[in-house]
């Protein structure tokens, strides 16, 4: 996506550090990792507990997204997503790339063909759960877009008299999963674009302020203090010329 590249590796046995040290990840900008392993402790109701953790490796919140993927898919092991930054900021859509890339890597190692024993141990996120998540998340993203657009209008000093009519909110609960996923990607792209425009507006405002300061300093330095002159020079001349030498 816009010159950024994402590659994921998952292993139920190797540690996150071992995956991060793989030769194919050596040149990556970020090597985001998360892990989930059984704990020796047990809860009060004898439910299994897990030791979990994550490493953003410079990609803020990236590790937490990967940890959520492991939890949602109920798998054990470690997963690493390497990102090669392409020079263009992707905004929130990068997290969808990180999550989807991790899911694909996990599904390659964990599938129904692995046998009934693994089927009991591993629960893969099904389409119903994904659909419910999108139905819940999409209205929140719509609200975020409204807030960000208002902030952008403020940064660009847009006229408040020109109020856009509110967009019609789709009935997300009636839409199929594929449509919801397309809308989710569209919302990510919109949020990323607005954030980029806000950054651009802030940079332009900062540049304009710097130009104003330079102009003010230039005007201050160009002012010259001139000596005061008499408003009636003729009187001064007349007084001077009226002096005569004494008569013998």
Short mmCIF file of C-alpha atoms in Angstrom, two decimals:
data_model
loop_
_atom_site.label_atom_id
_atom_site.label_comp_id
_atom_site.label_asym_id
_atom_site.label_seq_id
_atom_site.Cartn_x
_atom_site.Cartn_y
_atom_site.Cartn_z
CA UNK A 1 0.00 0.00 0.00
CA UNK A 2 1.64 3.26 -1.20
CA UNK A 3 5.08 1.60 -1.32
CA UNK A 4 4.82 0.17 2.22
CA UNK A 5 5.29 -3.61 2.42
CA UNK A 6 4.06 -6.00 5.13
CA UNK A 7 5.21 -9.61 5.69
CA UNK A 8 4.22 -11.82 8.64
CA UNK A 9 5.60 -14.98 10.25
CA UNK A 10 3.84 -17.10 12.87
CA UNK A 11 5.21 -19.98 14.93
CA UNK A 12 3.64 -21.98 17.77
CA UNK A 13 7.13 -22.90 19.03
CA UNK A 14 9.68 -20.18 18.22
CA UNK A 15 9.90 -17.07 20.40
CA UNK A 16 9.10 -13.60 19.16
CA UNK A 17 12.77 -12.60 19.33
CA UNK A 18 13.73 -15.57 17.17
CA UNK A 19 11.16 -14.57 14.57
CA UNK A 20 12.30 -10.94 14.66
CA UNK A 21 15.88 -12.09 14.04
CA UNK A 22 14.98 -13.89 10.80
CA UNK A 23 17.21 -12.93 7.88
CA UNK A 24 14.28 -11.89 5.71
CA UNK A 25 13.36 -9.22 8.27
CA UNK A 26 16.85 -7.71 8.55
CA UNK A 27 16.12 -4.64 6.39
CA UNK A 28 12.59 -4.01 7.70
CA UNK A 29 11.73 -0.62 9.20
CA UNK A 30 9.67 -2.24 11.97
CA UNK A 31 9.50 -5.83 13.27
CA UNK A 32 6.28 -5.77 15.29
CA UNK A 33 5.74 -8.79 17.53
CA UNK A 34 3.27 -10.38 19.94
CA UNK A 35 3.20 -13.65 21.85
CA UNK A 36 0.74 -15.79 23.81
CA UNK A 37 1.82 -18.87 25.75
CA UNK A 38 0.10 -21.05 28.37
CA UNK A 39 0.78 -20.06 31.97
CA UNK A 40 1.53 -22.53 34.76
CA UNK A 41 -1.04 -20.73 36.89
CA UNK A 42 -4.77 -21.37 36.85
CA UNK A 43 -7.73 -19.13 37.52
CA UNK A 44 -10.17 -19.75 40.38
CA UNK A 45 -12.58 -21.49 38.00
CA UNK A 46 -9.73 -23.63 36.58
CA UNK A 47 -9.74 -21.80 33.26
CA UNK A 48 -6.32 -21.69 31.55
CA UNK A 49 -4.33 -18.50 31.80
CA UNK A 50 -1.82 -17.16 29.29
CA UNK A 51 1.40 -15.21 29.44
CA UNK A 52 1.12 -12.49 26.80
CA UNK A 53 3.17 -9.58 25.58
CA UNK A 54 4.03 -7.48 22.55
CA UNK A 55 6.75 -5.31 21.03
CA UNK A 56 5.85 -2.25 18.94
CA UNK A 57 9.42 -1.87 17.62
CA UNK A 58 8.75 1.79 16.81
CA UNK A 59 5.26 1.25 15.34
CA UNK A 60 3.09 2.66 18.15
CA UNK A 61 0.09 0.43 19.00
CA UNK A 62 1.20 -2.12 16.40
CA UNK A 63 2.13 -4.77 18.97
CA UNK A 64 -1.19 -4.37 20.79
CA UNK A 65 -3.04 -5.01 17.53
CA UNK A 66 -1.09 -8.23 17.02
CA UNK A 67 -1.77 -9.34 20.60
CA UNK A 68 -5.49 -8.87 19.97
CA UNK A 69 -5.26 -11.06 16.85
CA UNK A 70 -3.71 -13.91 18.86
CA UNK A 71 -6.38 -13.53 21.52
CA UNK A 72 -9.30 -13.28 19.08
CA UNK A 73 -8.13 -16.34 17.17
CA UNK A 74 -7.39 -18.15 20.45
CA UNK A 75 -3.99 -19.39 19.29
CA UNK A 76 -0.74 -19.94 21.15
CA UNK A 77 2.68 -18.95 19.89
CA UNK A 78 4.36 -15.85 18.50
CA UNK A 79 3.68 -13.72 15.45
CA UNK A 80 5.82 -11.01 13.85
CA UNK A 81 4.80 -8.55 11.15
CA UNK A 82 7.64 -6.76 9.39
CA UNK A 83 6.95 -3.45 7.70
CA UNK A 84 9.10 -1.70 5.14
CA UNK A 85 8.11 1.99 5.21
CA UNK A 86 7.53 3.36 1.72
CA UNK A 87 7.84 7.07 2.47
CA UNK A 88 4.10 7.81 2.68
CA UNK A 89 2.20 7.79 5.98
CA UNK A 90 -0.76 5.40 5.79
CA UNK A 91 -2.64 6.54 8.88
CA UNK A 92 -4.91 4.08 10.75
CA UNK A 93 -5.21 1.83 7.67
CA UNK A 94 -1.73 0.46 8.51
CA UNK A 95 -3.22 -1.40 11.48
CA UNK A 96 -5.63 -3.24 9.20
CA UNK A 97 -2.66 -4.32 7.07
CA UNK A 98 -0.84 -5.49 10.21
CA UNK A 99 -3.85 -7.47 11.48
CA UNK A 100 -4.81 -9.05 8.17
CA UNK A 101 -1.21 -10.00 7.42
CA UNK A 102 -0.92 -11.70 10.82
CA UNK A 103 -4.21 -13.57 10.36
CA UNK A 104 -3.06 -14.96 7.01
CA UNK A 105 0.23 -16.17 8.51
CA UNK A 106 -1.57 -17.87 11.40
CA UNK A 107 -4.14 -19.53 9.14
CA UNK A 108 -1.35 -21.03 7.06
CA UNK A 109 -0.12 -22.88 10.16
CA UNK A 110 -3.48 -23.54 11.79
CA UNK A 111 -6.26 -25.08 9.70
CA UNK A 112 -8.97 -27.74 10.00
CA UNK A 113 -6.74 -30.16 8.07
CA UNK A 114 -4.38 -30.28 11.05
CA UNK A 115 -6.66 -32.83 12.71
CA UNK A 116 -9.27 -32.98 15.46
CA UNK A 117 -6.77 -32.43 18.25
CA UNK A 118 -5.74 -29.04 16.92
CA UNK A 119 -9.35 -28.20 16.16
CA UNK A 120 -10.13 -28.46 19.88
CA UNK A 121 -7.13 -26.33 20.78
CA UNK A 122 -7.51 -23.62 18.16
CA UNK A 123 -10.53 -21.49 17.52
CA UNK A 124 -10.31 -19.38 14.40
CA UNK A 125 -12.25 -16.15 14.23
CA UNK A 126 -15.34 -16.86 12.14
CA UNK A 127 -17.21 -14.54 9.83
CA UNK A 128 -20.03 -14.01 12.32
CA UNK A 129 -17.70 -12.57 14.95
CA UNK A 130 -15.99 -10.40 12.37
CA UNK A 131 -19.34 -9.06 11.16
CA UNK A 132 -20.47 -8.22 14.71
CA UNK A 133 -17.19 -6.40 15.31
CA UNK A 134 -17.60 -4.28 12.17
CA UNK A 135 -21.22 -3.44 13.01
CA UNK A 136 -19.97 -2.12 16.35
CA UNK A 137 -16.85 -0.33 15.09
CA UNK A 138 -18.10 1.39 11.92
CA UNK A 139 -20.43 3.89 13.69
CA UNK A 140 -17.50 4.85 15.94
CA UNK A 141 -15.34 5.49 12.90
CA UNK A 142 -18.11 7.59 11.34
CA UNK A 143 -18.11 9.76 14.47
CA UNK A 144 -14.31 10.02 14.36
CA UNK A 145 -14.51 11.23 10.77
CA UNK A 146 -17.04 13.93 11.74
CA UNK A 147 -14.76 15.17 14.53
CA UNK A 148 -11.65 15.12 12.32
CA UNK A 149 -13.43 16.98 9.52
CA UNK A 150 -14.44 19.67 12.02
CA UNK A 151 -10.84 19.95 13.18
CA UNK A 152 -9.63 20.18 9.58
CA UNK A 153 -12.15 22.95 8.83
CA UNK A 154 -10.88 24.83 11.88
CA UNK A 155 -7.25 24.45 10.79
CA UNK A 156 -8.11 25.64 7.28
CA UNK A 157 -10.25 28.52 8.65
CA UNK A 158 -13.23 27.37 6.64
CA UNK A 159 -16.39 29.47 6.82
CA UNK A 160 -18.75 28.24 9.52
CA UNK A 161 -21.72 29.47 7.48
CA UNK A 162 -21.15 26.71 4.97
CA UNK A 163 -22.41 23.73 6.94
CA UNK A 164 -22.45 20.44 5.13
CA UNK A 165 -25.59 18.38 5.46
CA UNK A 166 -25.05 15.35 7.71
CA UNK A 167 -24.33 12.15 5.81
CA UNK A 168 -26.91 9.40 5.98
CA UNK A 169 -25.72 6.64 8.30
CA UNK A 170 -25.99 3.20 6.68
CA UNK A 171 -27.90 0.42 8.39
CA UNK A 172 -24.79 -1.60 9.09
CA UNK A 173 -26.68 -4.47 10.71
CA UNK A 174 -28.42 -5.21 7.39
CA UNK A 175 -25.23 -5.33 5.28
CA UNK A 176 -23.26 -8.46 4.37
CA UNK A 177 -19.73 -9.04 5.66
CA UNK A 178 -18.03 -8.21 2.35
CA UNK A 179 -19.74 -4.82 2.17
CA UNK A 180 -18.86 -4.08 5.79
CA UNK A 181 -15.22 -4.91 5.14
CA UNK A 182 -15.17 -2.60 2.10
CA UNK A 183 -16.72 0.19 4.18
CA UNK A 184 -14.16 -0.42 6.92
CA UNK A 185 -11.29 0.00 4.45
CA UNK A 186 -12.93 3.12 3.03
CA UNK A 187 -13.25 4.64 6.51
CA UNK A 188 -9.58 3.90 7.19
CA UNK A 189 -8.57 5.60 3.96
CA UNK A 190 -10.76 8.62 4.75
CA UNK A 191 -9.33 9.00 8.25
CA UNK A 192 -5.79 8.70 6.87
CA UNK A 193 -6.47 11.38 4.24
CA UNK A 194 -7.99 13.81 6.77
CA UNK A 195 -5.06 13.35 9.16
CA UNK A 196 -2.67 14.09 6.32
CA UNK A 197 -4.60 17.26 5.42
CA UNK A 198 -4.54 18.39 9.07
CA UNK A 199 -0.76 17.95 9.15
CA UNK A 200 -0.48 19.92 5.90
CA UNK A 201 -2.67 22.75 7.25
CA UNK A 202 -0.63 22.94 10.46
CA UNK A 203 2.61 23.08 8.48
CA UNK A 204 1.25 25.88 6.25
CA UNK A 205 0.06 27.86 9.29
CA UNK A 206 3.47 27.50 10.92
CA UNK A 207 5.21 28.60 7.73
CA UNK A 208 2.91 31.63 7.38
CA UNK A 209 3.58 32.63 10.98
CA UNK A 210 7.31 32.44 10.35
CA UNK A 211 6.99 34.72 7.30
CA UNK A 212 5.02 37.26 9.34
CA UNK A 213 7.71 37.29 12.03
CA UNK A 214 10.42 37.85 9.40
CA UNK A 215 8.46 40.74 7.83
CA UNK A 216 7.93 42.35 11.24
CA UNK A 217 11.64 42.11 12.08
CA UNK A 218 12.54 43.59 8.70
CA UNK A 219 10.25 46.60 9.24
CA UNK A 220 11.65 47.15 12.72
CA UNK A 221 15.24 47.19 11.46
CA UNK A 222 14.46 49.54 8.54
CA UNK A 223 13.21 52.36 10.79
CA UNK A 224 15.78 55.19 11.09
CA UNK A 225 15.71 57.85 13.77
CA UNK A 226 16.09 61.32 12.09
CA UNK A 227 17.25 64.38 14.08
CA UNK A 228 14.45 66.82 14.92
CA UNK A 229 14.30 69.97 12.80
CA UNK A 230 12.84 73.31 13.65
CA UNK A 231 9.38 73.85 12.37
CA UNK A 232 10.31 77.50 11.69
CA UNK A 233 13.71 77.55 10.05
CA UNK A 234 13.25 81.15 8.85
CA UNK A 235 13.18 82.45 12.40
CA UNK A 236 16.46 80.76 13.22
CA UNK A 237 18.12 82.27 10.18
CA UNK A 238 16.77 85.70 10.89
CA UNK A 239 18.03 85.69 14.46
CA UNK A 240 21.46 84.62 13.34
CA UNK A 241 21.78 87.26 10.61
CA UNK A 242 20.58 90.12 12.85
CA UNK A 243 23.80 90.17 14.82
CA UNK A 244 25.95 93.14 13.65
CA UNK A 245 29.49 94.05 14.66
CA UNK A 246 29.69 97.01 17.15
CA UNK A 247 30.06 100.49 15.68
CA UNK A 248 33.18 102.49 16.70
#
